[in-house]
């Protein structure tokens, strides 16, 4: 009866402790109690799509590149400006050294006053050609900024996958550590019971260090990955303790390399920029030809002399005997050839990038398929069997440690292979120029 009373008292004490803990938990979850700022920040999680949107909206390097478009649009305004008219005036034969003659009669009958207005008439439609050339440069810069967006999107996706890999590795390391800690506890009990020797127990405890090291390394990799990703997103766009939300899982890809290459020829912004570069080179050539045409300057002068008012008309034009802008016209012609060659190179680079990325996806897909075909399950089963046998004294310590090491290596290998596959998939998206691939 005394033992029974002691057990009942123990149960009552444990129950009271649980009730007290539950009350504290409920009071902590009371909506009327404000949460600290850090708790709110910890709740922020972003998906891959969210990360890409944040980067496109807040990445400072991309924002700096976008100002190039605005600068070129300002150049369009400058290119479309007409020449300013020139106003000129002069006074002649003023009696500066004979002040006594300085009167209205002298100024009206002897001094001369001129007032002129001149204007440069551009020939060859120079203004229209300047505007067309400036617009072509703006269009090319838009395509170049779009290519910067494509590159940034790939960098964000790669950083996101690296964080996913780190978090998956951390979860595996913590799971293995917990499981092995249970094994250490059982080994200590077997040692006290005399089932194993002290040497085997020490080996088990030393092996625990490897699991603890794996957890620390995985935590460091996760923190660094999130920090690097935050820089790409725009440092101020997310709180310091943000996290990602995504499924680190296999995604099959369908389609042939020819399909992807055909899509890339229409979607890649760097190829579009190269094509627009040819247009810009042609516009510059037409502009230089227009500059070769000499402009006419017209002038109207009003003159007051000896009491008479006169109106004079003047006109001037350069004689294109020596300078016909032939050097710049020739240079612009060679620039067209240069732009065409660059476009051909860009087209070939697109085809090469797509094929390389497609082959990389195919190769990594095969590796992931090998793991998924049964090796993961076999490694899990082998470790479970060895662990069960060791805990019940039917297997040696070396066999158990070897099975544990093989399981951990297989699981880590699969995660790294999956990450390589997902990175290759993002490389294919970048090579095609769009994220919408089958």
PDB file of N, CA and C in Angstrom, residues 282-315:
ATOM      1  N   UNK A 282      22.871  49.666 -88.455  1.00  0.00           N
ATOM      2  CA  UNK A 282      22.323  50.193 -89.712  1.00  0.00           C
ATOM      3  C   UNK A 282      21.837  51.624 -89.535  1.00  0.00           C
ATOM      4  N   UNK A 283      21.226  51.929 -88.409  1.00  0.00           N
ATOM      5  CA  UNK A 283      20.764  53.299 -88.165  1.00  0.00           C
ATOM      6  C   UNK A 283      21.940  54.261 -88.090  1.00  0.00           C
ATOM      7  N   UNK A 284      23.019  53.827 -87.455  1.00  0.00           N
ATOM      8  CA  UNK A 284      24.207  54.680 -87.392  1.00  0.00           C
ATOM      9  C   UNK A 284      24.804  54.918 -88.779  1.00  0.00           C
ATOM     10  N   UNK A 285      24.747  53.902 -89.614  1.00  0.00           N
ATOM     11  CA  UNK A 285      25.258  54.056 -90.983  1.00  0.00           C
ATOM     12  C   UNK A 285      24.437  55.093 -91.752  1.00  0.00           C
ATOM     13  N   UNK A 286      23.120  55.006 -91.640  1.00  0.00           N
ATOM     14  CA  UNK A 286      22.264  55.989 -92.321  1.00  0.00           C
ATOM     15  C   UNK A 286      22.482  57.388 -91.756  1.00  0.00           C
ATOM     16  N   UNK A 287      22.710  57.469 -90.448  1.00  0.00           N
ATOM     17  CA  UNK A 287      22.970  58.776 -89.839  1.00  0.00           C
ATOM     18  C   UNK A 287      24.276  59.367 -90.347  1.00  0.00           C
ATOM     19  N   UNK A 288      25.308  58.556 -90.460  1.00  0.00           N
ATOM     20  CA  UNK A 288      26.585  59.079 -90.949  1.00  0.00           C
ATOM     21  C   UNK A 288      26.479  59.520 -92.408  1.00  0.00           C
ATOM     22  N   UNK A 289      25.698  58.827 -93.202  1.00  0.00           N
ATOM     23  CA  UNK A 289      25.478  59.265 -94.574  1.00  0.00           C
ATOM     24  C   UNK A 289      24.745  60.606 -94.606  1.00  0.00           C
ATOM     25  N   UNK A 290      23.799  60.784 -93.692  1.00  0.00           N
ATOM     26  CA  UNK A 290      23.088  62.067 -93.627  1.00  0.00           C
ATOM     27  C   UNK A 290      24.008  63.183 -93.171  1.00  0.00           C
ATOM     28  N   UNK A 291      24.923  62.867 -92.231  1.00  0.00           N
ATOM     29  CA  UNK A 291      25.880  63.881 -91.779  1.00  0.00           C
ATOM     30  C   UNK A 291      26.785  64.310 -92.919  1.00  0.00           C
ATOM     31  N   UNK A 292      27.032  63.434 -93.867  1.00  0.00           N
ATOM     32  CA  UNK A 292      27.862  63.788 -95.023  1.00  0.00           C
ATOM     33  C   UNK A 292      27.248  64.870 -95.895  1.00  0.00           C
ATOM     34  N   UNK A 293      25.951  65.073 -95.807  1.00  0.00           N
ATOM     35  CA  UNK A 293      25.303  66.155 -96.559  1.00  0.00           C
ATOM     36  C   UNK A 293      25.478  67.459 -95.790  1.00  0.00           C
ATOM     37  N   UNK A 294      25.961  68.536 -96.468  1.00  0.00           N
ATOM     38  CA  UNK A 294      26.276  69.792 -95.806  1.00  0.00           C
ATOM     39  C   UNK A 294      25.013  70.621 -95.588  1.00  0.00           C
ATOM     40  N   UNK A 295      24.994  71.252 -94.440  1.00  0.00           N
ATOM     41  CA  UNK A 295      23.828  72.041 -94.054  1.00  0.00           C
ATOM     42  C   UNK A 295      23.926  73.465 -94.602  1.00  0.00           C
ATOM     43  N   UNK A 296      22.782  74.120 -94.672  1.00  0.00           N
ATOM     44  CA  UNK A 296      22.685  75.494 -95.168  1.00  0.00           C
ATOM     45  C   UNK A 296      22.362  76.405 -93.995  1.00  0.00           C
ATOM     46  N   UNK A 297      23.090  77.489 -93.907  1.00  0.00           N
ATOM     47  CA  UNK A 297      22.816  78.498 -92.882  1.00  0.00           C
ATOM     48  C   UNK A 297      22.186  79.711 -93.546  1.00  0.00           C
ATOM     49  N   UNK A 298      20.986  80.078 -93.149  1.00  0.00           N
ATOM     50  CA  UNK A 298      20.306  81.264 -93.660  1.00  0.00           C
ATOM     51  C   UNK A 298      20.281  82.359 -92.614  1.00  0.00           C
ATOM     52  N   UNK A 299      20.421  83.606 -93.051  1.00  0.00           N
ATOM     53  CA  UNK A 299      20.482  84.724 -92.107  1.00  0.00           C
ATOM     54  C   UNK A 299      19.731  85.922 -92.664  1.00  0.00           C
ATOM     55  N   UNK A 300      19.012  86.607 -91.788  1.00  0.00           N
ATOM     56  CA  UNK A 300      18.310  87.844 -92.109  1.00  0.00           C
ATOM     57  C   UNK A 300      18.881  88.947 -91.226  1.00  0.00           C
ATOM     58  N   UNK A 301      19.324  90.072 -91.842  1.00  0.00           N
ATOM     59  CA  UNK A 301      19.922  91.184 -91.101  1.00  0.00           C
ATOM     60  C   UNK A 301      19.111  92.460 -91.326  1.00  0.00           C
ATOM     61  N   UNK A 302      18.846  93.164 -90.227  1.00  0.00           N
ATOM     62  CA  UNK A 302      18.285  94.522 -90.308  1.00  0.00           C
ATOM     63  C   UNK A 302      19.409  95.493 -90.024  1.00  0.00           C
ATOM     64  N   UNK A 303      19.569  96.514 -90.880  1.00  0.00           N
ATOM     65  CA  UNK A 303      20.655  97.498 -90.743  1.00  0.00           C
ATOM     66  C   UNK A 303      20.073  98.912 -90.779  1.00  0.00           C
ATOM     67  N   UNK A 304      20.523  99.715 -89.824  1.00  0.00           N
ATOM     68  CA  UNK A 304      20.176 101.153 -89.813  1.00  0.00           C
ATOM     69  C   UNK A 304      21.456 101.930 -90.056  1.00  0.00           C
ATOM     70  N   UNK A 305      21.522 102.675 -91.191  1.00  0.00           N
ATOM     71  CA  UNK A 305      22.736 103.396 -91.571  1.00  0.00           C
ATOM     72  C   UNK A 305      22.337 104.671 -92.304  1.00  0.00           C
ATOM     73  N   UNK A 306      22.912 105.815 -91.838  1.00  0.00           N
ATOM     74  CA  UNK A 306      22.665 107.142 -92.453  1.00  0.00           C
ATOM     75  C   UNK A 306      21.188 107.404 -92.632  1.00  0.00           C
ATOM     76  N   UNK A 307      20.454 107.084 -91.579  1.00  0.00           N
ATOM     77  CA  UNK A 307      19.035 107.373 -91.594  1.00  0.00           C
ATOM     78  C   UNK A 307      18.208 106.446 -92.457  1.00  0.00           C
ATOM     79  N   UNK A 308      18.817 105.422 -92.993  1.00  0.00           N
ATOM     80  CA  UNK A 308      18.101 104.498 -93.876  1.00  0.00           C
ATOM     81  C   UNK A 308      18.059 103.125 -93.201  1.00  0.00           C
ATOM     82  N   UNK A 309      16.894 102.475 -93.271  1.00  0.00           N
ATOM     83  CA  UNK A 309      16.721 101.124 -92.743  1.00  0.00           C
ATOM     84  C   UNK A 309      16.796 100.131 -93.893  1.00  0.00           C
ATOM     85  N   UNK A 310      17.647  99.122 -93.723  1.00  0.00           N
ATOM     86  CA  UNK A 310      17.861  98.130 -94.775  1.00  0.00           C
ATOM     87  C   UNK A 310      17.604  96.720 -94.223  1.00  0.00           C
ATOM     88  N   UNK A 311      17.264  95.805 -95.120  1.00  0.00           N
ATOM     89  CA  UNK A 311      17.084  94.394 -94.794  1.00  0.00           C
ATOM     90  C   UNK A 311      17.964  93.580 -95.724  1.00  0.00           C
ATOM     91  N   UNK A 312      18.810  92.704 -95.171  1.00  0.00           N
ATOM     92  CA  UNK A 312      19.755  91.919 -95.964  1.00  0.00           C
ATOM     93  C   UNK A 312      19.503  90.424 -95.726  1.00  0.00           C
ATOM     94  N   UNK A 313      19.680  89.646 -96.763  1.00  0.00           N
ATOM     95  CA  UNK A 313      19.536  88.193 -96.704  1.00  0.00           C
ATOM     96  C   UNK A 313      20.865  87.550 -97.029  1.00  0.00           C
ATOM     97  N   UNK A 314      21.268  86.549 -96.241  1.00  0.00           N
ATOM     98  CA  UNK A 314      22.527  85.846 -96.451  1.00  0.00           C
ATOM     99  C   UNK A 314      22.278  84.333 -96.419  1.00  0.00           C
ATOM    100  N   UNK A 315      23.108  83.606 -97.089  1.00  0.00           N
ATOM    101  CA  UNK A 315      23.078  82.144 -97.074  1.00  0.00           C
ATOM    102  C   UNK A 315      24.478  81.599 -97.265  1.00  0.00           C
TER     103      UNK A 315
END
